[in-house]
Tab-separated table of C-alpha atoms and ligand atoms in Angstrom:
chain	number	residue	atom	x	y	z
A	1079	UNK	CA	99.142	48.437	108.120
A	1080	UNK	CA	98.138	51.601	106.523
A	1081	UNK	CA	101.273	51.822	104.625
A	1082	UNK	CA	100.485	48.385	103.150
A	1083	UNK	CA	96.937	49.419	102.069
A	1084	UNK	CA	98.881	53.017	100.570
A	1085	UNK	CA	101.053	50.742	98.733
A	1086	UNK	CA	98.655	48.618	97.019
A	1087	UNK	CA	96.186	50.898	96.385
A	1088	UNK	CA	99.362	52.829	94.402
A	1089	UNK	CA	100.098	50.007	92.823
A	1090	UNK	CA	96.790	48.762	91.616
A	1091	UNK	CA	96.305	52.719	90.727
A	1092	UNK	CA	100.224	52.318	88.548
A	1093	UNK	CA	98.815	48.877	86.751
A	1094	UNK	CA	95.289	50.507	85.877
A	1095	UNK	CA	97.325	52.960	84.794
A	1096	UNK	CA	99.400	51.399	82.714
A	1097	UNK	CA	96.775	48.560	81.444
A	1098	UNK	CA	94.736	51.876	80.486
A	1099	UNK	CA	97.162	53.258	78.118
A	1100	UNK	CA	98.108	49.582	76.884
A	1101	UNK	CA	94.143	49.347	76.214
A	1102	UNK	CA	94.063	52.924	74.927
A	1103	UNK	CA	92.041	53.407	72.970
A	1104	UNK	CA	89.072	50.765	73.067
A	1105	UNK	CA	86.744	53.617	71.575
A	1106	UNK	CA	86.099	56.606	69.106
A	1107	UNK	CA	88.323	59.663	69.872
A	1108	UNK	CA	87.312	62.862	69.909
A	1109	UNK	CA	88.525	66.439	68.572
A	1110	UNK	CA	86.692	69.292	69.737
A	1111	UNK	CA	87.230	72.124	66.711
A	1112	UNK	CA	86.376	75.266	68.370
A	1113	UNK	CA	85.417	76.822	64.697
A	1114	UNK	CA	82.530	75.668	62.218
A	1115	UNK	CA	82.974	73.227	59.641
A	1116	UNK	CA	84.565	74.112	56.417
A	1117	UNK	CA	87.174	76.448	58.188
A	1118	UNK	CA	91.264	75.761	58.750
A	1119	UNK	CA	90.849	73.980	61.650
A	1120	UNK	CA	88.349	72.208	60.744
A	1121	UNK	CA	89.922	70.984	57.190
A	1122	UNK	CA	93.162	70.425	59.265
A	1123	UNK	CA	91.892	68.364	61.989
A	1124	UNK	CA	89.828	66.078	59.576
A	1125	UNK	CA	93.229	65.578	57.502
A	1126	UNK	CA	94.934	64.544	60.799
A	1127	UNK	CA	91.718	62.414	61.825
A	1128	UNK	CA	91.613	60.655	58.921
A	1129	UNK	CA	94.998	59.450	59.164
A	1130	UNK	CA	95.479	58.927	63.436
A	1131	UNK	CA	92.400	56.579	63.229
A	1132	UNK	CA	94.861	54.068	61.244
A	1133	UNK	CA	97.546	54.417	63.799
A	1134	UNK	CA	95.291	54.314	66.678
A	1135	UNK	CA	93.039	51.471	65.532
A	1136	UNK	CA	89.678	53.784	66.048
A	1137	UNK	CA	87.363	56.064	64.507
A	1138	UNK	CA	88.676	59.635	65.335
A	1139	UNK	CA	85.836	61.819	65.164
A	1140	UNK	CA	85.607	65.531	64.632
A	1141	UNK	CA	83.150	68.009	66.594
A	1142	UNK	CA	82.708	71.126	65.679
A	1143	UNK	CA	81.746	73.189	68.807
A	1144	UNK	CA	81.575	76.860	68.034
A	1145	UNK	CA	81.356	80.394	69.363
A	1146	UNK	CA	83.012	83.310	71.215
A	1147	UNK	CA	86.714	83.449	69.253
A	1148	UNK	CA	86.956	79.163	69.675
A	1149	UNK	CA	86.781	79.724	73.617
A	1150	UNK	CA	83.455	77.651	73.930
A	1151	UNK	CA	85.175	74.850	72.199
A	1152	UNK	CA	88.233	74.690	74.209
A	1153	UNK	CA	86.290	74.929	77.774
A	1154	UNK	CA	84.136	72.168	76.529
A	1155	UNK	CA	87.536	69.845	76.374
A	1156	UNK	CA	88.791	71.247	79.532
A	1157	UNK	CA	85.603	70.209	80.748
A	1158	UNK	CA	86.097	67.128	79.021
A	1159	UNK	CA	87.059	63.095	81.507
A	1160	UNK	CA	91.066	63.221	81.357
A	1161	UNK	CA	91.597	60.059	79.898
A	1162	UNK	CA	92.770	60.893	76.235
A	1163	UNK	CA	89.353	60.618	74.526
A	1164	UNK	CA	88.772	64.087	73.785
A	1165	UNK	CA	91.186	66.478	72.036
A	1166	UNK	CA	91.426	69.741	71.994
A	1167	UNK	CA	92.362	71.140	68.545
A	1168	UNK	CA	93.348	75.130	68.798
A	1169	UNK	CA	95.748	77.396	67.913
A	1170	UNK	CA	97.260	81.176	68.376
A	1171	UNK	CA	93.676	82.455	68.460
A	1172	UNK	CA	92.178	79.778	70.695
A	1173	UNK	CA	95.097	79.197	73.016
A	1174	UNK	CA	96.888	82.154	73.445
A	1175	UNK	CA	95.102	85.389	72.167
A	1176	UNK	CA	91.391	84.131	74.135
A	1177	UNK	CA	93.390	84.282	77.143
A	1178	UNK	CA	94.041	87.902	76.928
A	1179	UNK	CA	90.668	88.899	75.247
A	1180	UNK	CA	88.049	86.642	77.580
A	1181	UNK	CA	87.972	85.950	80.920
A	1182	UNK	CA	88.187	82.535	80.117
A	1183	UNK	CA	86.615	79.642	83.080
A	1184	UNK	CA	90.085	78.006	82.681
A	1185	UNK	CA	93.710	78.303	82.653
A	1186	UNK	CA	94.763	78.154	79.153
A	1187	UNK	CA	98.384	76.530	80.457
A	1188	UNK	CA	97.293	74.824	83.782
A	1189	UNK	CA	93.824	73.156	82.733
A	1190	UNK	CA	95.489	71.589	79.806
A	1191	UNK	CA	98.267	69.192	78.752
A	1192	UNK	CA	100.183	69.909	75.315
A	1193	UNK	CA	99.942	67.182	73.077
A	1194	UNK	CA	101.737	68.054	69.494
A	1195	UNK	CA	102.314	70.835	67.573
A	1196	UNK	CA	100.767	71.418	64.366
A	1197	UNK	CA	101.214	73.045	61.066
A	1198	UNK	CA	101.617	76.355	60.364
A	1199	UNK	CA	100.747	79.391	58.281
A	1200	UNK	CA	100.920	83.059	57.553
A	1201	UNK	CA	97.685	85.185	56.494
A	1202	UNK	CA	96.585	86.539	53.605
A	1203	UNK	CA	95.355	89.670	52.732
A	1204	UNK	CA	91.951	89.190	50.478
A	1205	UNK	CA	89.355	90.778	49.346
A	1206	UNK	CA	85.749	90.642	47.774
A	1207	UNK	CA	86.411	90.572	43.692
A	1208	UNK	CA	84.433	94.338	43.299
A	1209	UNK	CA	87.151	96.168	45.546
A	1210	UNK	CA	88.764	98.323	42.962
A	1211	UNK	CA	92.632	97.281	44.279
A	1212	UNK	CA	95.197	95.707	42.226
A	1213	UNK	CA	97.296	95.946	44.950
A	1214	UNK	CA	97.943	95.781	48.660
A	1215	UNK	CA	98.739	99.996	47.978
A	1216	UNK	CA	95.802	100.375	45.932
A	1217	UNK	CA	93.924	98.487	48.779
A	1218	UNK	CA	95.059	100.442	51.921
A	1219	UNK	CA	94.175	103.480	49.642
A	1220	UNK	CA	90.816	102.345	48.810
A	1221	UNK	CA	90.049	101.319	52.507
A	1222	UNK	CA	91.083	104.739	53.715
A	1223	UNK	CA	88.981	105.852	51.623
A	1224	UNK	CA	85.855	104.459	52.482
A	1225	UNK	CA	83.271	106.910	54.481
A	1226	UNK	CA	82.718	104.334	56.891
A	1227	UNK	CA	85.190	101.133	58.311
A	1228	UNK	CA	84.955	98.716	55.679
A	1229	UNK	CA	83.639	95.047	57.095
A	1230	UNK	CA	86.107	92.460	57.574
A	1231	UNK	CA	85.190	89.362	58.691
A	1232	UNK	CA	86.401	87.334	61.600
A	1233	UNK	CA	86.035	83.811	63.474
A	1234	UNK	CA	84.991	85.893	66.501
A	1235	UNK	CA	86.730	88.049	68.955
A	1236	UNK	CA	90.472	86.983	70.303
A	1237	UNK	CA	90.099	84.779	67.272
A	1238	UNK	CA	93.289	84.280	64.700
A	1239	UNK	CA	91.528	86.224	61.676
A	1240	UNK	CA	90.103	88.874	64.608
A	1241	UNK	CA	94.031	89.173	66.217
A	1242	UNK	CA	95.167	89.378	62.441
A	1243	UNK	CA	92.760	91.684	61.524
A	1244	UNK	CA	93.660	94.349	64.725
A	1245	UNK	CA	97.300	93.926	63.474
A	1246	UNK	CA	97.063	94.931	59.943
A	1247	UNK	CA	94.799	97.836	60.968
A	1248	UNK	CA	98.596	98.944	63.852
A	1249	UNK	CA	100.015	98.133	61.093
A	1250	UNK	CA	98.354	100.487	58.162
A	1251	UNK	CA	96.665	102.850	60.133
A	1252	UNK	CA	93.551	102.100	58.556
A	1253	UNK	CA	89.817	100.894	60.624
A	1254	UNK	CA	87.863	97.790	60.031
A	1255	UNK	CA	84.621	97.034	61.128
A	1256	UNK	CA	84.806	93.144	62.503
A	1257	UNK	CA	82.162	91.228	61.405
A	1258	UNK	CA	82.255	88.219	63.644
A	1259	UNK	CA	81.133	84.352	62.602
A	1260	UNK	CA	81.164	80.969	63.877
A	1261	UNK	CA	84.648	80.393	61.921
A	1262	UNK	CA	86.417	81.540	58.792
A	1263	UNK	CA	84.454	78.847	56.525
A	1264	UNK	CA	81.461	80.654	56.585
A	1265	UNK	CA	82.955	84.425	56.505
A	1266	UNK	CA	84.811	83.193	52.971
A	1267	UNK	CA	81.537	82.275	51.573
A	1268	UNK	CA	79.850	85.743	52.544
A	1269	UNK	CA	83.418	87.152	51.203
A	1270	UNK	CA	83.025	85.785	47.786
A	1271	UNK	CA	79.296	86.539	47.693
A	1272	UNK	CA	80.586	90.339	48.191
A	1273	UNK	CA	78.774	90.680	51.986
A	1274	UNK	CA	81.741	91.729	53.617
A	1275	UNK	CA	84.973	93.391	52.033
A	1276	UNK	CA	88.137	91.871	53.480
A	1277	UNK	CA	88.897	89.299	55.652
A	1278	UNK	CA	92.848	88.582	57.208
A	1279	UNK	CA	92.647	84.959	56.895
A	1280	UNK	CA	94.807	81.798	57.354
A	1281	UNK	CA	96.528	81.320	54.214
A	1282	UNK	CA	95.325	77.623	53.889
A	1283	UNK	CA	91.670	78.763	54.132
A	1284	UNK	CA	91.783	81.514	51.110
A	1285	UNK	CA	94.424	80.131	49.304
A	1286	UNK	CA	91.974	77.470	47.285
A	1287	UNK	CA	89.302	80.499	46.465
A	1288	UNK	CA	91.842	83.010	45.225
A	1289	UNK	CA	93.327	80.214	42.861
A	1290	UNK	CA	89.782	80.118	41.780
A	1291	UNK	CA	89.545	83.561	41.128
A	1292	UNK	CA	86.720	84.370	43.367
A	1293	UNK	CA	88.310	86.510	45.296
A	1294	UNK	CA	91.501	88.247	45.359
A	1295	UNK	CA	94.633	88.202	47.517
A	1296	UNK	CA	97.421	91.082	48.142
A	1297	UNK	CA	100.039	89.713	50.401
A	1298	UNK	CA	101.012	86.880	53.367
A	1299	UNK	CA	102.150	88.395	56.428
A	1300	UNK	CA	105.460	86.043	55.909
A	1301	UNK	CA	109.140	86.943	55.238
A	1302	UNK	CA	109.127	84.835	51.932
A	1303	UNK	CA	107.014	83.824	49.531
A	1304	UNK	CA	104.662	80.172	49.860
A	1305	UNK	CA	105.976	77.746	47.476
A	1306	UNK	CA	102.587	76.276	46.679
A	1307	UNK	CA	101.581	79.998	45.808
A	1308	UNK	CA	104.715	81.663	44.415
A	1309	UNK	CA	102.710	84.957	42.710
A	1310	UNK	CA	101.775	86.197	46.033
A	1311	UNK	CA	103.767	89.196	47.498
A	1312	UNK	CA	105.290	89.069	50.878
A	1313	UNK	CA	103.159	92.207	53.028
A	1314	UNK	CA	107.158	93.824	52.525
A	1315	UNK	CA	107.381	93.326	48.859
A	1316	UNK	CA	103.854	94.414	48.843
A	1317	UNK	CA	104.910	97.679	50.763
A	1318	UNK	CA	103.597	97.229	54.157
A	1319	UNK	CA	106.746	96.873	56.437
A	1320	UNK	CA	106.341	95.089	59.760
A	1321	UNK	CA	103.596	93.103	59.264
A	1322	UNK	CA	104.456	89.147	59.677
A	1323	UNK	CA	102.297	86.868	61.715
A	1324	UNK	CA	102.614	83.149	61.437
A	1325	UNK	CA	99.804	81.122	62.952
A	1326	UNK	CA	100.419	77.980	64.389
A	1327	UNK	CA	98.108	74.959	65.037
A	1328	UNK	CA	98.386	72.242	67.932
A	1329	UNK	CA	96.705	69.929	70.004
A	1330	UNK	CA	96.241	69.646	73.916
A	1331	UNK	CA	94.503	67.274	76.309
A	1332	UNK	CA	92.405	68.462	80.089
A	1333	UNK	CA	95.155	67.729	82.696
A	1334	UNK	CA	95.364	64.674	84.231
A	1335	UNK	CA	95.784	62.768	80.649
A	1336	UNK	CA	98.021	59.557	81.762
A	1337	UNK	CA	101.408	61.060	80.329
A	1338	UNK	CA	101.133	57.448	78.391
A	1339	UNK	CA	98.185	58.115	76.695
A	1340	UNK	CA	99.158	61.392	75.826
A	1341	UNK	CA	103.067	59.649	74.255
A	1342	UNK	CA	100.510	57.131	72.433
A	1343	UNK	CA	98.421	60.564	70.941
A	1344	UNK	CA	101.932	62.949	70.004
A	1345	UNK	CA	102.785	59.211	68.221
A	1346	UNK	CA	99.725	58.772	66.202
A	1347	UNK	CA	99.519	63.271	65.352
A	1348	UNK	CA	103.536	62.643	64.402
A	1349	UNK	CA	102.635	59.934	62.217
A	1350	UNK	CA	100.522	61.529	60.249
A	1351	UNK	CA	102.313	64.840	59.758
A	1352	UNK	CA	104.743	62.097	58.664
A	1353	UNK	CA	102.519	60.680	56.167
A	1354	UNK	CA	103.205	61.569	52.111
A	1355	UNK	CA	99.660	61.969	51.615
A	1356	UNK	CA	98.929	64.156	54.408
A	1357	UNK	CA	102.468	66.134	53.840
A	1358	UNK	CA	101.119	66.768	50.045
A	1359	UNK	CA	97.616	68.129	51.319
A	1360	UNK	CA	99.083	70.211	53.975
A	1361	UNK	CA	101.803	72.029	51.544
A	1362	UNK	CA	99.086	72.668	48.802
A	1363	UNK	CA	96.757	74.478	51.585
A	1364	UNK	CA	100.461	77.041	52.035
A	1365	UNK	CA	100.885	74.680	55.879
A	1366	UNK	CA	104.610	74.290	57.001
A	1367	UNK	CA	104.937	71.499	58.613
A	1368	UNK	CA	106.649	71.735	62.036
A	1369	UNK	CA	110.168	71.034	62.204
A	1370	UNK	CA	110.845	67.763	63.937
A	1371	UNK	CA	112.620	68.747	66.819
A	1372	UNK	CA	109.129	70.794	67.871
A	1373	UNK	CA	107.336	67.762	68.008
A	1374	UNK	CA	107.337	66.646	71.300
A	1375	UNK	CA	104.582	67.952	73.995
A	1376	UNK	CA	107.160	70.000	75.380
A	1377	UNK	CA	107.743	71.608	72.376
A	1378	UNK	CA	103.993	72.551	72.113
A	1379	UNK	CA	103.876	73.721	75.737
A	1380	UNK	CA	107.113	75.724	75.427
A	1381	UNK	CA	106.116	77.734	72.514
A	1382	UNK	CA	102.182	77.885	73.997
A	1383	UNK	CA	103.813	79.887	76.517
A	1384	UNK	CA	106.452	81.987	74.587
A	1385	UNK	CA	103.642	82.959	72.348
A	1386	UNK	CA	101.295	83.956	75.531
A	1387	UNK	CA	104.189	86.205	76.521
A	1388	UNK	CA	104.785	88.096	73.358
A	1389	UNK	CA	101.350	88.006	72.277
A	1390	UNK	CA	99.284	89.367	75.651
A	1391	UNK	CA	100.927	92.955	76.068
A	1392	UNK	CA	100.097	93.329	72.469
A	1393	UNK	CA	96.611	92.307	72.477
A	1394	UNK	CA	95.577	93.892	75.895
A	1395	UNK	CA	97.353	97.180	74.629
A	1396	UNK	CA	94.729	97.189	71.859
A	1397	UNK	CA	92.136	96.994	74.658
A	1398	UNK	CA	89.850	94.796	72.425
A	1399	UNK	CA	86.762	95.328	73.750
A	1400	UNK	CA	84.426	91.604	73.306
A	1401	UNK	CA	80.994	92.275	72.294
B	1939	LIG	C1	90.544	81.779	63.088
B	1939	LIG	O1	90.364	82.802	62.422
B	1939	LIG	O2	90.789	81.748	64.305
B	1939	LIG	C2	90.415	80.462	62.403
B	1939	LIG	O3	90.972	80.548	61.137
B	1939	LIG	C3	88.950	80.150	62.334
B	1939	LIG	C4	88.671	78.802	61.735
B	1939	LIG	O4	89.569	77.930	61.768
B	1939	LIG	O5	87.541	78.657	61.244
C-alpha cells in the first residue's frame, strides 16, 4: 500500500511539475540587481528585461536591492520561493569575490542554480577631468604623488570596481583610498563632479562619459583594444604590464528551480543576447558577448567555480578588511 501512495504522490509531484514549467510563467518575473540604478548591472539587466519579457510572455521587472559589495542583493534571491520568479543578476564581484571578502549567509555555489552567462568586459582606468595625467604614466606618477591615498570610488567592498581597484594598486604599487557606494552609477556622477579622483570601472559604465569628455580614461585591463572604443590603450600599451581583468556577468536562480523552468529562463536570456538590437547596445557599451558554446547553465556554473578558484587566494591574500 504505501508504495502505491509513494508512487502517486511522485507522480502527481512529476505532473505539477511539469504543468508548472508548461504554465511558467503566469506572472511578472523578477531580477534582483544587487547595485543601484544607473550602474552596469543595472543598464544590462534592463536591456535583457526588456527583451525576455517578449519571449516569456510577461513583464520582467528589475529591482534594485543594494548594499555591502551586491551581497544584500544576492541573499535576498537566495532567500527568494524556488520556482523561477526571481533572478539573481551578479557577476565576478557578487558571485565570486563576496565569497572570499564576507561571510556571506549562503553558499555562493550550493544555494544557487546557474542560469546563463552574460556579457563581458574589461575595466577602465578613469579619472576626474582636473587630474593633471595625459597618461596612464603620467597618472601612476601623479597618484604617487599625492600626500595622502587619492579616493577611488567603488560599488562596495568584494565588489568588481573594489576587486579592480585592489588589483591595479598589486599591480602599480600605488594606495587608494576606497570610497564605497551603493553601485558604480552613482560613484561616476560624484567622479565627473570631481568628488572622488579615480574609479576602476566596468568599461560599459565609463565608456559613454569619457566619449563625452567628462572624464578621462587611460587604459582597459584587456589584451586588445575594444572595437567600439579603438583610441583607448591596452594597460600594456599603456605601460602597466600584468594587469588584465575581464569581468563577466550572469544569472542564477535559489536551488530547487524545476531544471524546466530554469531551460525555459537560459532560452529566453539566449534569445536576447541573440537579438540584433540588444547585440548593437551591448557592443557600443565595450560588452563581448559570450561565445555560444558558454551558454548553457553548465557553462555558467563551470566558470562560477573556476573563477572562485583563481580568484579567492588572490583576494584573501590581500586580506581586505570590510568596513
Ligand atoms: C561593480 O563595481 O561591482 C559593479 O560595476 C557595480 C554596478 O554594477 O553598479
Amino acid at each position: 500500500m504505501k508504495k502505491a501512495v509513494w508512487a502517486a504522490l511522485f507522480a502527481v509531484l512529476a505532473f505539477t511539475g511539469v504543468a508548472r514549467a508548461d504554465t511558467f510563467p503566469s506572472r511578472p518575473i523578477t531580477i534582483i540587481v544587487p547595485f543601484s540604478a544607473g550602474g552596469p548591472s543595472d543598464a544590462m539587466a534592463r536591456i535583457l528585461a526588456e527583451r525576455m519579457k517578449v519571449t516569456l510572455g510577461q513583464a520582467v521587472l528589475v529591482e534594485n536591492v543594494t548594499g555591502a559589495g551586491g551581497s544584500i542583493g544576492v541573499g535576498r534571491a537566495v532567500q527568494s520561493p524556488p520556482d523561477g520568479y526571481t533572478i539573481s543578476f551578479g557577476h565576478l564581484g557578487t558571485h565570486v569575490a563576496n565569497g572570499a571578502v564576507y561571510k556571506l549567509s549562503y553558499d555562493l555555489v550550493a544555494d544557487l542554480m546557474p542560469v546563463v552567462l552574460l556579457p563581458s568586459n574589461p575595466m577602465i582606468v578613469v579619472s576626474k577631468n582636473a587630474v593633471p595625467a595625459k597618461s596612464l604614466t603620467e597618472l601612476i606618477a601623479w597618484l604617487k604623488a599625492r600626500p595622502a591615498p587619492a579616493t577611488a570610488g567603488t560599488a562596495g567592498a568584494g565588489s568588481g570596481s573594489h576587486i579592480a581597484g585592489v588589483y591595479f594598486e598589486s599591480a602599480t604599487g600605488i594606495k587608494l583610498q576606497y570610497v564605497p557606494y551603493r553601485g558604480t552609477g552613482p560613484a561616476l556622477n560624484d567622479l565627473i563632479a570631481g568628488q572622488i579622483d579615480v574609479i576602476v570601472d566596468q568599461t560599459s559604465n565609463s565608456i559613454n562619459q569619457v566619449r563625452a569628455g567628462t572624464i578621462r580614461a587611460y587604459a582597459i585591463s584587456d589584451d586588445k583594444r575594444l572595437a567600439s572604443a579603438p583610441d583607448i590603450p591596452t594597460a600594456q600599451e599603456a605601460g602597466l604590464k600584468g594587469f588584465t581583468m575581464t569581468l563577466w556577468s550572469g544569472m542564477w536562480v535559489p536551488k530547487g528551480t524545476p531544471k524546466d523552468i530554469v531551460t525555459k529562463l537560459n532560452a529566453a536570456a539566449v534569445d536576447a543576447l541573440n537579438d540584433p538590437g540588444v547585440k548593437k547596445q551591448m557592443e557600443n557599451l565595450g560588452l563581448e558577448m559570450p561565445p555560444p558554446d558558454q551558454l548553457t547553465p553548465e557553462a555558467l556554473g563551470a566558470k562560477q567555480k573556476a573563477e572562485i578558484a583563481k580568484w579567492w587566494p588572490i583576494i584573501k591574500a590581500a586580506d581586505i578588511k570590510v568596513d
